[in-house]
Tab-separated table of C-alpha atoms and ligand atoms in Angstrom:
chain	number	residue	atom	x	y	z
A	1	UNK	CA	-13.337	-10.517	3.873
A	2	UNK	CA	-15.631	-9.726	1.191
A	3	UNK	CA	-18.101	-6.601	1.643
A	4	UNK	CA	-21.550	-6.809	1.341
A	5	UNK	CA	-23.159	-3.692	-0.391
A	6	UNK	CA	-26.929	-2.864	-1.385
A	7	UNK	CA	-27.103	-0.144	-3.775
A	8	UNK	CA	-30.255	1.860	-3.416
A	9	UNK	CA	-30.860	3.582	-6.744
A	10	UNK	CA	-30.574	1.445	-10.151
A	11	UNK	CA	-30.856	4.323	-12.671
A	12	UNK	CA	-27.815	5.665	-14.917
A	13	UNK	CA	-25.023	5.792	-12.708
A	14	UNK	CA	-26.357	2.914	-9.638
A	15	UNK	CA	-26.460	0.523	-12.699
A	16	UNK	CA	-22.664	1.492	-13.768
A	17	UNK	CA	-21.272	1.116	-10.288
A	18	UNK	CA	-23.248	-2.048	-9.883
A	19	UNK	CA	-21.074	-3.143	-12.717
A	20	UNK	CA	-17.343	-1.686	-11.997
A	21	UNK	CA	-17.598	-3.650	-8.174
A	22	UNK	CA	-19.064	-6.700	-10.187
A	23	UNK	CA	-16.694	-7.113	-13.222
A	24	UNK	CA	-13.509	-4.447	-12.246
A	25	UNK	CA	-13.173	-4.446	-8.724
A	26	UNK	CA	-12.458	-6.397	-5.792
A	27	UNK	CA	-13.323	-6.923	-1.918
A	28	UNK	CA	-17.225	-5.997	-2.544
A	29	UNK	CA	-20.107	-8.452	-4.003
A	30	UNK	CA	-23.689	-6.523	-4.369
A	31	UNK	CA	-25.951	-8.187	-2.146
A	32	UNK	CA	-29.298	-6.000	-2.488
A	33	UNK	CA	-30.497	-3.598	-4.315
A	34	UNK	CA	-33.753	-1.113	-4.097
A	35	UNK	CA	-35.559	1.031	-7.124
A	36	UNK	CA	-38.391	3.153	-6.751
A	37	UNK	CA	-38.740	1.379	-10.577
A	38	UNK	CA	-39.054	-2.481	-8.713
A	39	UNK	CA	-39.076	-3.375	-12.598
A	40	UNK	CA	-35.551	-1.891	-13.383
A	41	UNK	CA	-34.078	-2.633	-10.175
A	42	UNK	CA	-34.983	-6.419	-11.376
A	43	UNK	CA	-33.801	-5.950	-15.032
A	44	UNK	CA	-30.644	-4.431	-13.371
A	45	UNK	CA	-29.924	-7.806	-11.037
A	46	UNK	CA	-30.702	-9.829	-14.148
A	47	UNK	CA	-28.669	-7.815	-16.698
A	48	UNK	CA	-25.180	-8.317	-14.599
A	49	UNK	CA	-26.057	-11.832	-13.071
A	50	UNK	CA	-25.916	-11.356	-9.669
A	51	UNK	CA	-26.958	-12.671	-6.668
A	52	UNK	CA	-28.847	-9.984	-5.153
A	53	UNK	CA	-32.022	-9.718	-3.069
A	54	UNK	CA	-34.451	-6.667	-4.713
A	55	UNK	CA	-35.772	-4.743	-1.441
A	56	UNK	CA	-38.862	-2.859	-1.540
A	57	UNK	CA	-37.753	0.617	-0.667
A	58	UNK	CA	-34.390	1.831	0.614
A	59	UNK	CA	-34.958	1.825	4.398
A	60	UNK	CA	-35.887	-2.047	4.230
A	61	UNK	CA	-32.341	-2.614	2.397
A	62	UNK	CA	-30.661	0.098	4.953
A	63	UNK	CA	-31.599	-2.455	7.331
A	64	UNK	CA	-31.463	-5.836	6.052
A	65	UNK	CA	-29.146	-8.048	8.171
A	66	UNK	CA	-27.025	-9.140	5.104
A	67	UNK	CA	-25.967	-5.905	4.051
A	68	UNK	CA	-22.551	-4.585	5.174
A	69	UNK	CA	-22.596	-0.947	3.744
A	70	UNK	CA	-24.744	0.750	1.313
A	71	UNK	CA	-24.244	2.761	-1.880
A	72	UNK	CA	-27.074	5.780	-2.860
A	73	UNK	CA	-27.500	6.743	-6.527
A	74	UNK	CA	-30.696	7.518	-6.361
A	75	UNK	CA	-32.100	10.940	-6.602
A	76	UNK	CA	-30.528	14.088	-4.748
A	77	UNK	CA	-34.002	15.042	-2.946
A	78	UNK	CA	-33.433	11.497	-1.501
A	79	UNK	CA	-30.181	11.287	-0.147
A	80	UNK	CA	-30.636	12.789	3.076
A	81	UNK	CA	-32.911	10.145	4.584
A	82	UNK	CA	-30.847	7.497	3.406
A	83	UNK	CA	-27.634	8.371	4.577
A	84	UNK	CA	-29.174	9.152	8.531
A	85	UNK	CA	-31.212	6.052	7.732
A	86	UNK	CA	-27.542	4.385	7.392
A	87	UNK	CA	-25.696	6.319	10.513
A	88	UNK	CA	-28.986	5.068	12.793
A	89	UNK	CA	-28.055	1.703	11.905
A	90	UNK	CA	-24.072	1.605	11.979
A	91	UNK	CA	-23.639	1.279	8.629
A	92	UNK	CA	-20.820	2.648	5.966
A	93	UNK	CA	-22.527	4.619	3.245
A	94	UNK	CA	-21.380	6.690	-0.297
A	95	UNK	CA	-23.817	8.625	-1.269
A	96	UNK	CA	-23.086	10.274	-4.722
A	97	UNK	CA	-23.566	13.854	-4.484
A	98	UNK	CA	-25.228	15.901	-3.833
A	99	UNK	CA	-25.014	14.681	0.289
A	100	UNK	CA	-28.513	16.537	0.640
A	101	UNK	CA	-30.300	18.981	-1.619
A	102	UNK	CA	-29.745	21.784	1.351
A	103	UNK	CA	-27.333	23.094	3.425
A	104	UNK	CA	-29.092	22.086	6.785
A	105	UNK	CA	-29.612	18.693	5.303
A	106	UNK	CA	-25.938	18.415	5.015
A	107	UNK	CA	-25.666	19.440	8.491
A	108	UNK	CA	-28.751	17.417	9.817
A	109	UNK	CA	-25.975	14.818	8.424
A	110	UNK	CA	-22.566	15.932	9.948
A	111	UNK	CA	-24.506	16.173	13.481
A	112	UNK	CA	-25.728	12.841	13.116
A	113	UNK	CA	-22.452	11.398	12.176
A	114	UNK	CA	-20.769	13.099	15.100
A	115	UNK	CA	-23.304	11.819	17.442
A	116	UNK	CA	-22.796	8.441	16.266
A	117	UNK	CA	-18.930	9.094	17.117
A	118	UNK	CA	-18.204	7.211	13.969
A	119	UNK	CA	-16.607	8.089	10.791
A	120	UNK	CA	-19.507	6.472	8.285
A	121	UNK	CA	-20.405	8.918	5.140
A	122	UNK	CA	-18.388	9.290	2.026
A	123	UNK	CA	-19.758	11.793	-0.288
A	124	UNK	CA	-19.335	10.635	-4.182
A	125	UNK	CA	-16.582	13.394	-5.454
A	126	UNK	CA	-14.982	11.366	-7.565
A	127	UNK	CA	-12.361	13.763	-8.660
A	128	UNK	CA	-10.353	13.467	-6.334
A	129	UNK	CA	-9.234	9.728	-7.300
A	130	UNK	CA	-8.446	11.101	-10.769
A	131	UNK	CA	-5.299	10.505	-11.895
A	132	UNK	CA	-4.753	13.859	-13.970
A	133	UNK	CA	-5.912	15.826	-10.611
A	134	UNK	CA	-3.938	13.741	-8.091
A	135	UNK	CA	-0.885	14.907	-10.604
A	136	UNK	CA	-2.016	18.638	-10.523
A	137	UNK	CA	-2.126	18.199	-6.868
A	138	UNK	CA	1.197	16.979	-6.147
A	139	UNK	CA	2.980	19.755	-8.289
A	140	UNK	CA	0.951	22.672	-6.256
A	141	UNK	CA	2.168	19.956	-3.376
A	142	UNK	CA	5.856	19.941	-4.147
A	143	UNK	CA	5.868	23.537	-4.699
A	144	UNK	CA	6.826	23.535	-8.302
A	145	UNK	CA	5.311	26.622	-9.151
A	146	UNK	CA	5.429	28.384	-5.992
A	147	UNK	CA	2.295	29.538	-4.196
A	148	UNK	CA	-0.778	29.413	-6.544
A	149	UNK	CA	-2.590	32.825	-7.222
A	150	UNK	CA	-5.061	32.189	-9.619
A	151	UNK	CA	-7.213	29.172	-11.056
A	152	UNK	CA	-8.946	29.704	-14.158
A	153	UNK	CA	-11.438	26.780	-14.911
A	154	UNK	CA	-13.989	25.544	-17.243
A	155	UNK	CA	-16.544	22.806	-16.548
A	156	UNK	CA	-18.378	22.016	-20.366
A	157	UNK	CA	-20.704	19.808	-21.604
A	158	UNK	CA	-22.311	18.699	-24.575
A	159	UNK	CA	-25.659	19.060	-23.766
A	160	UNK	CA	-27.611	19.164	-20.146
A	161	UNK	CA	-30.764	16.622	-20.316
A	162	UNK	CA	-33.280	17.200	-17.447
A	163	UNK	CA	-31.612	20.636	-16.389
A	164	UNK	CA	-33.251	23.726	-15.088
A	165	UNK	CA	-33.228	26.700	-13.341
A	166	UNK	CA	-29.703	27.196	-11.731
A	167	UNK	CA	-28.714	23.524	-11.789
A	168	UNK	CA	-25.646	24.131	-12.995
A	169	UNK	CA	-24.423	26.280	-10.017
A	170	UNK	CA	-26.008	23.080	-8.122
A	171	UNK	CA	-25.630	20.086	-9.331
A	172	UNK	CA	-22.466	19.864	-12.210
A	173	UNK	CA	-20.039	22.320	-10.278
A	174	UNK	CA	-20.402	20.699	-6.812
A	175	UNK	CA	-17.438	18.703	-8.178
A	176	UNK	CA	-15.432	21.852	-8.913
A	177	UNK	CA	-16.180	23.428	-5.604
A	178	UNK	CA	-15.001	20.266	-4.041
A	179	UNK	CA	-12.047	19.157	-5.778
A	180	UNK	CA	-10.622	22.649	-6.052
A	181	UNK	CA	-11.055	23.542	-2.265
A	182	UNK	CA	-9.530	19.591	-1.749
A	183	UNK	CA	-6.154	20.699	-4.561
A	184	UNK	CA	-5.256	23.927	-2.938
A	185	UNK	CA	-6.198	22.630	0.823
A	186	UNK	CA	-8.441	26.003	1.730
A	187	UNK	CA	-11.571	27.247	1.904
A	188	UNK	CA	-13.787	29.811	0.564
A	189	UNK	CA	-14.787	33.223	1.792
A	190	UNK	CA	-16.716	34.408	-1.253
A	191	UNK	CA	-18.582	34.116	-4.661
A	192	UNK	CA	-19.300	35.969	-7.411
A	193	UNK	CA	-21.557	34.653	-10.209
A	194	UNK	CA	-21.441	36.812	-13.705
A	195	UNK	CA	-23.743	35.784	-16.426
A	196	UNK	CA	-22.521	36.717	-19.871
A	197	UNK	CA	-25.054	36.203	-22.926
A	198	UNK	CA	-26.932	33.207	-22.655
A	199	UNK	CA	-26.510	30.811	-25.549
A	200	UNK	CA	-29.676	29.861	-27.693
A	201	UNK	CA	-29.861	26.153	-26.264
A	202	UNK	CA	-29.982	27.077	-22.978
A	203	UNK	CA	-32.421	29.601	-23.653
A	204	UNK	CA	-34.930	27.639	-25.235
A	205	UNK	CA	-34.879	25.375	-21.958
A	206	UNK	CA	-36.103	28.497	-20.283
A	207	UNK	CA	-32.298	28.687	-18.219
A	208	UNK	CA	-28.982	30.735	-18.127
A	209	UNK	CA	-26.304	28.915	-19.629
A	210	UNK	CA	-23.221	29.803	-19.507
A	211	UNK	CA	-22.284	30.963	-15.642
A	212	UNK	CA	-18.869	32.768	-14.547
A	213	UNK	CA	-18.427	31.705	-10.813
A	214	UNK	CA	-15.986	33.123	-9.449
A	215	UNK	CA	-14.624	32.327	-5.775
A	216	UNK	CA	-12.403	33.996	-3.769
A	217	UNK	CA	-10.448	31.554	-1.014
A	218	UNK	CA	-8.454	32.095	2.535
A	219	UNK	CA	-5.459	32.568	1.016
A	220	UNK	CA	-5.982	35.138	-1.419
A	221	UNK	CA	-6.063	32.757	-4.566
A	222	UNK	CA	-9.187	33.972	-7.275
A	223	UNK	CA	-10.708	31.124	-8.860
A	224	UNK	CA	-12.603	31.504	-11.878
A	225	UNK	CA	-15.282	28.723	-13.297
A	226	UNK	CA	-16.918	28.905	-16.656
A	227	UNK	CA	-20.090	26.954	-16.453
A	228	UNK	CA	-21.029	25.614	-20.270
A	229	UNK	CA	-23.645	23.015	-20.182
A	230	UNK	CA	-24.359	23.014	-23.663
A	231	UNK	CA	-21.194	23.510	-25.578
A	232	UNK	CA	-22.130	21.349	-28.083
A	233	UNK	CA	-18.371	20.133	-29.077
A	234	UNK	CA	-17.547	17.509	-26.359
A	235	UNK	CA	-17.322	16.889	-22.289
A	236	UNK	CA	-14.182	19.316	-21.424
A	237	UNK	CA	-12.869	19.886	-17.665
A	238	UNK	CA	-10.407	22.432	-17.595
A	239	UNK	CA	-7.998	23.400	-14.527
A	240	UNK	CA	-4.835	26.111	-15.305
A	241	UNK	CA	-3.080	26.935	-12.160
A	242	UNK	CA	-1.219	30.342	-12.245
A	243	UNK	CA	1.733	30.348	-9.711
A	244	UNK	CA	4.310	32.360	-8.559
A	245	UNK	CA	6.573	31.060	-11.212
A	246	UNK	CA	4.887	29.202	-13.697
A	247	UNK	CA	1.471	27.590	-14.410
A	248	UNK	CA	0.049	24.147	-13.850
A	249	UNK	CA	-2.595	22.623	-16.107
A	250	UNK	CA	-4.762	20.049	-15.800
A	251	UNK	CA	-3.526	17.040	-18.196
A	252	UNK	CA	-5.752	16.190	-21.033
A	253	UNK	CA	-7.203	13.020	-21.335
A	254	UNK	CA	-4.986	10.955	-24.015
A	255	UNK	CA	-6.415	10.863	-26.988
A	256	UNK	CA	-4.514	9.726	-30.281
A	257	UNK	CA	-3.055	12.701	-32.216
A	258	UNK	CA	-4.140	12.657	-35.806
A	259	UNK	CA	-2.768	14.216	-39.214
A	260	UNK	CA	-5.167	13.412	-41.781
A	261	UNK	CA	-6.803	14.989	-44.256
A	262	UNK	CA	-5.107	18.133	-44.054
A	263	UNK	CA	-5.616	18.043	-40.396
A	264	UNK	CA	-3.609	17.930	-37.283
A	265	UNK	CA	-6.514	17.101	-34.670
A	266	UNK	CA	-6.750	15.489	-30.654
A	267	UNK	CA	-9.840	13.720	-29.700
A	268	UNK	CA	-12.174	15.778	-27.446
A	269	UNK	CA	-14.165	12.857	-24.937
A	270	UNK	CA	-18.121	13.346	-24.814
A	271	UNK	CA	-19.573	11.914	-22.035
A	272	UNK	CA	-18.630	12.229	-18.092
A	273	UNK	CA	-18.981	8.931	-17.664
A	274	UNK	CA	-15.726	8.177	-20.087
A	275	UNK	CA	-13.940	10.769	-18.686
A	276	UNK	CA	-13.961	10.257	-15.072
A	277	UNK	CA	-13.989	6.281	-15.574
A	278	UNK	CA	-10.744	5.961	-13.790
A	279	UNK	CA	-11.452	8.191	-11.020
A	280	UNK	CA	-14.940	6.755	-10.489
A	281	UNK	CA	-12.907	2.811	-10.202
A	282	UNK	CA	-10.211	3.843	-7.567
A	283	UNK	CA	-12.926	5.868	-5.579
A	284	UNK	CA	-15.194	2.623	-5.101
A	285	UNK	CA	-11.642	0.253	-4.664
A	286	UNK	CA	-10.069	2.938	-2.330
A	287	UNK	CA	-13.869	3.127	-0.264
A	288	UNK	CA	-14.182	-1.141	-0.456
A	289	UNK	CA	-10.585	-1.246	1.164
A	290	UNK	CA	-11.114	1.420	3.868
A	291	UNK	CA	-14.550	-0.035	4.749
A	292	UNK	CA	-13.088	-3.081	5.025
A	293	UNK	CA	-10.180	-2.120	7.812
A	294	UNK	CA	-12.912	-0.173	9.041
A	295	UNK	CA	-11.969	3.261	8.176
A	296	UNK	CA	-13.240	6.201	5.878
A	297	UNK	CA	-10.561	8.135	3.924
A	298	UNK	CA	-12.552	9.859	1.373
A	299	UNK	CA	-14.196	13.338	0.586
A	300	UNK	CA	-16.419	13.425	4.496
A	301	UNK	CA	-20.134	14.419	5.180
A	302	UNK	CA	-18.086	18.097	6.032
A	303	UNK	CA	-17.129	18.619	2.643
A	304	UNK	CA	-20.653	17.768	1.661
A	305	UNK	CA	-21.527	20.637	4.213
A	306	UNK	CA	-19.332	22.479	2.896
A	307	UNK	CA	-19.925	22.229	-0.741
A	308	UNK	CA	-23.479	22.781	0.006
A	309	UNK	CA	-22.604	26.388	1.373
A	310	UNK	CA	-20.555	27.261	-1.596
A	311	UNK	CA	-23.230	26.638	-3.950
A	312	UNK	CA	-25.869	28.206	-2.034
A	313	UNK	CA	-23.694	31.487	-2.194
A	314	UNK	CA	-23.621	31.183	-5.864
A	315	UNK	CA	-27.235	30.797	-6.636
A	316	UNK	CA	-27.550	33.736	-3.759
A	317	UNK	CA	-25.058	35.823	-5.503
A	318	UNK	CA	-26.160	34.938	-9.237
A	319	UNK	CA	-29.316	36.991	-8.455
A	320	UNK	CA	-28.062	39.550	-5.981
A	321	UNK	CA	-25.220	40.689	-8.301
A	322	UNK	CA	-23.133	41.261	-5.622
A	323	UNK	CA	-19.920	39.279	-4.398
A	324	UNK	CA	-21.552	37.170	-1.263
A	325	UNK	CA	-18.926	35.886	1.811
A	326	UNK	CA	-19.280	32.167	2.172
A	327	UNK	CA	-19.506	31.711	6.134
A	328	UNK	CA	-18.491	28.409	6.923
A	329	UNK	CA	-18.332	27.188	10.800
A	330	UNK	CA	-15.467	26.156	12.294
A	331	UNK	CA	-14.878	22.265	10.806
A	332	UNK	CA	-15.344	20.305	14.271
A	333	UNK	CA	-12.885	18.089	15.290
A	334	UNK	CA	-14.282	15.446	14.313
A	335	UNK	CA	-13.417	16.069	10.330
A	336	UNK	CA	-9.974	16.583	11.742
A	337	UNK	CA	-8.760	19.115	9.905
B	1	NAI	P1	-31.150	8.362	-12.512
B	1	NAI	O1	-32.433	9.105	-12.543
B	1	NAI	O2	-30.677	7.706	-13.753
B	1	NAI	O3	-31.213	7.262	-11.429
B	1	NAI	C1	-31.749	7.490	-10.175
B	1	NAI	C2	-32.463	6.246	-9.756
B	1	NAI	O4	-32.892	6.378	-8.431
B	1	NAI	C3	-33.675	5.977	-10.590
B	1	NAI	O5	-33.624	4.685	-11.099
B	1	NAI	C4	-34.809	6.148	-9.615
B	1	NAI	O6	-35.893	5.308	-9.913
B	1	NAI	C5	-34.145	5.802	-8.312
B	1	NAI	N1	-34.750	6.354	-7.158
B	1	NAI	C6	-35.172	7.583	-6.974
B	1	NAI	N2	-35.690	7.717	-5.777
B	1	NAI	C7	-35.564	6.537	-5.172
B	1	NAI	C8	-35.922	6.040	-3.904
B	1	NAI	N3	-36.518	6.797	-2.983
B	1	NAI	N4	-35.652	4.767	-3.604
B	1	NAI	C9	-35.074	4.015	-4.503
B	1	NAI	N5	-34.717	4.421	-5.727
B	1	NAI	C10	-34.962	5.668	-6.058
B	1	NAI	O7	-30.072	9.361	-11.948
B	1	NAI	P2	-28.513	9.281	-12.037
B	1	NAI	O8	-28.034	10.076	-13.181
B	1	NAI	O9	-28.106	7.885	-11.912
B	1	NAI	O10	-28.113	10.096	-10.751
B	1	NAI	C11	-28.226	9.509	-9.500
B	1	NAI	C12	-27.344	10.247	-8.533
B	1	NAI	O11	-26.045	10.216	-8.979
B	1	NAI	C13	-27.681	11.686	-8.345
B	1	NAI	O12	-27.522	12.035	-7.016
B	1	NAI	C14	-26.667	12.399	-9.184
B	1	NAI	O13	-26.390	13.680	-8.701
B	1	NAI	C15	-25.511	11.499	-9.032
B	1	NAI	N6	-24.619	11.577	-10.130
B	1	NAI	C16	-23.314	11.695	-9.871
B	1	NAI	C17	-22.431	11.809	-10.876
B	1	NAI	C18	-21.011	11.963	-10.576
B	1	NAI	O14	-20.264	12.426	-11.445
B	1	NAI	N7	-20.573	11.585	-9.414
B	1	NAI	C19	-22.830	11.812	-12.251
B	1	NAI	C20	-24.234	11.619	-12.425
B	1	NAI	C21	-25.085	11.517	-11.371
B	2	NAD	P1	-31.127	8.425	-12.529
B	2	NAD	O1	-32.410	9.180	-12.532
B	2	NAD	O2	-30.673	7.758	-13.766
B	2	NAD	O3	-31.211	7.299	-11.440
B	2	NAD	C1	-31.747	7.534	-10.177
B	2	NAD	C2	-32.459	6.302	-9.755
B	2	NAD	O4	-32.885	6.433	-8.428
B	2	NAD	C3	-33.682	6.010	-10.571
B	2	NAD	O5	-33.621	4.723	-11.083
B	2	NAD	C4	-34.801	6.178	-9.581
B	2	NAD	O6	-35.886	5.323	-9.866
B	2	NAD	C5	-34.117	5.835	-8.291
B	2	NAD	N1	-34.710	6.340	-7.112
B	2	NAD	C6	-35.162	7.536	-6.912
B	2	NAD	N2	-35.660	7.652	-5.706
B	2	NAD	C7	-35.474	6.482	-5.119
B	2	NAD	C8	-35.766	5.956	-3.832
B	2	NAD	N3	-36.352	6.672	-2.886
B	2	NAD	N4	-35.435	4.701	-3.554
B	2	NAD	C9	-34.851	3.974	-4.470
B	2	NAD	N5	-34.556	4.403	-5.703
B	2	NAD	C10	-34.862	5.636	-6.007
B	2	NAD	O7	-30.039	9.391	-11.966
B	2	NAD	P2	-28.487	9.269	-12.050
B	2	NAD	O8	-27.986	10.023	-13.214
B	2	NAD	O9	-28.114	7.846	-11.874
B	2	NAD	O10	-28.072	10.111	-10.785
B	2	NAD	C11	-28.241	9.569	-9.510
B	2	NAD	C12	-27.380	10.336	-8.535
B	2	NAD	O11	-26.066	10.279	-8.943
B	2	NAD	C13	-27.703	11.785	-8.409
B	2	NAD	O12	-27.589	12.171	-7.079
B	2	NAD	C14	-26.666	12.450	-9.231
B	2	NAD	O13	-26.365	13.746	-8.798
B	2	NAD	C15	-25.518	11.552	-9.038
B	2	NAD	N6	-24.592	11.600	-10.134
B	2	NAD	C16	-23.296	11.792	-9.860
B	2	NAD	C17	-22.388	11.865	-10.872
B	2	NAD	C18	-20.965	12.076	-10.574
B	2	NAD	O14	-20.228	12.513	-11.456
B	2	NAD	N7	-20.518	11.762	-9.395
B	2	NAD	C19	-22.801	11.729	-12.178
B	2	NAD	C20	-24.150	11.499	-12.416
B	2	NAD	C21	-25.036	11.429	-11.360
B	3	ISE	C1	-23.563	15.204	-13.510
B	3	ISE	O1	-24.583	15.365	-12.589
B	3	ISE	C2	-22.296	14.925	-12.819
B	3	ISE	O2	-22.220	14.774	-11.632
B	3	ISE	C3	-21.123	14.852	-13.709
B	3	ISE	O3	-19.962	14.438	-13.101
B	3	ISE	C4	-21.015	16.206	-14.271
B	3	ISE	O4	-19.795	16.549	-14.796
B	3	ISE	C5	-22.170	16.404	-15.226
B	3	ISE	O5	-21.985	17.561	-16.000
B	3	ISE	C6	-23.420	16.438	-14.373
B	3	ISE	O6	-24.556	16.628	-15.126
């Protein structure tokens, strides 16, 4: 059986996963798509040769008969309509994060979902399919370094076009406040947000850059985040894992080791999109071949929920100065867990 999707949202990262189910995957054909821009949602169907039906806005394609389940890239304010658009009609939808752009959104969400009695929301942490993390995971996993106590993390990037105010506690370390509470398999009771001298790029965007989060779990373990999201030297995701008996880092992306020039030098990647380029492939494969035995495996509208809480304690706590508890409701039954 071959899924029909409709992808609602043709900018930067609908058009790239427009083209991993077209030329790298299989199971899935793109069937519709839907731009506020009707112009590059067009250039987009043209520019990868497919067959696909340009709807005028996203609730037409939610519902168009042809369309089997339904991808949203499109902006984070937007989300939240889509996806309940999607649960009212039965259909199986990934929706890149953020799930909503507020905590009651998310939950607006999760009720809806329950309600429906059917498992039909993936939220777009790609992390977790990425090969270097599902490694990481499996050593904490086997034990290999005995119960982990600390994490110490860094989420860089080169530069951070289009961000403001406390975006990065928002919108780039969602995926650390997901794919950390998904490696240790707990949750958070607190956050802490320290914000050390702001570097001169970030500053002259009128924001604080970088951010310290720190986040204190069930267990005990103290995680620590350095937000950079203009570090200028390359895209860098860092995880160290301090255990009882060792510590467990993060692999590095492989990069061909250099002597030259009186150098001995690794390549550092740039862009997110290179980096996680695996991860975001067996995310889409591993969500085509659950939708298709009918099933949904990945990161739920909970964690959404869930991730949404964590980073409303950090903005709250980046401007309280104090360390804020993270309050999270029981996880229904539903999320199973
Ligand atoms: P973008 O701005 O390049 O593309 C968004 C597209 O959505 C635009 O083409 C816009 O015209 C369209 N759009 C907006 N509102 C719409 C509506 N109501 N109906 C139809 N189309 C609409 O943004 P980008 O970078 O592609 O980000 C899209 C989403 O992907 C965001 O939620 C973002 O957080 C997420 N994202 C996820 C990443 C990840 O690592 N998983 C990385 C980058 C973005
Ligand atoms: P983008 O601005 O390049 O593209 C968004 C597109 O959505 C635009 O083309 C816009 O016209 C369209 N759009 C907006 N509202 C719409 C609507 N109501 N109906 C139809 N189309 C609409 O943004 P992007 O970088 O592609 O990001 C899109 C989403 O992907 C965001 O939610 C972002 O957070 C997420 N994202 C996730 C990752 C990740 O690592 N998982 C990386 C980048 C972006
Ligand atoms: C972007 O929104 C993402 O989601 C990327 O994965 C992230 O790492 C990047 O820094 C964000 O801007």
């Amino acid at each position: 059986m071959t899924l029909k999707i409709g992808v609602i949202g043709t900018g930067a990262i609908g058009k790239d996963h427009i083209r991993r189910i077209r030329r790298n995957l299989t199971g899935a054909r793109i069937v519709a798509v839907t731009d506020v821009n009707a112009e590059q949602a067009h250039g987009v169907v043209q520019g990868e040769g497919i067959e696909a039906r340009v709807y005028d806005t996203g609730l037409d394609l939610i519902n168009a008969p042809e369309v089997d389940a339904i991808i949203v890239a499109s902006w984070g304010p937007t989300h939240e309509e889509f996806v309940l658009a999607a649960i009212a009609a039965g259909k199986p939808v990934l929706c890149e994060k953020p799930l909503a752009v507020t905590a009651e959104g998310c939950r607006r969400i999760v009720d809806a979902e329950i309600a429906a009695g059917r498992s039909l929301v993936q939220v777009g942490f790609m992390r977790r399919y990425d090969r270097s993390y599902r490694q990481l995971k499996k050593v904490l996993t086997d034990g290999a370094i005995g119960a982990p106590l600390t994490l110490n993390c860094a989420h860089r990037a080169p530069e951070a076009p289009g961000f403001s105010g406390d975006m990065a506690l928002t919108d780039s370390c969602v995926h650390e406040y997901d794919v950390l509470r998904w490696l240790l398999d707990d949750d958070y009771v607190s956050a802490q947000v320290i914000m050390p001298r702001s570097c001169h790029l970030g500053e002259q965007e009128g924001y604080q850059d970088p951010h310290v989060i720190l986040l204190r779990t069930r267990q005990g373990v103290h995680i620590s985040i350095e937000s950079f999201v203009n570090c200028q030297y390359g895209y860098d995701i860092q995880c160290h894992v301090t255990g009882e008996k060792g510590i467990a880092s993060l692999p590095e992306p492989a990069s061909v080791h250099l002597r030259l020039e009186a150098k001995s030098s690794d390549g550092i990647l740039v862009d997110w999109k290179d980096r996680f380029v695996d991860a975001f492939d067996v995310e889409f494969q591993e969500w085509i071949n659950a939708t298709a035995r009918g099933e949904m495996d990945g990161p739920s509208a909970w964690d959404g929920y869930v991730v949404a809480l964590t980073a409303d304690a950090c903005v709250k706590a980046k401007y309280s100065g104090l360390i804020e508890p993270i309050s999270l409701p029981e996880c229904p039954a539903f999320y199973g867990r």
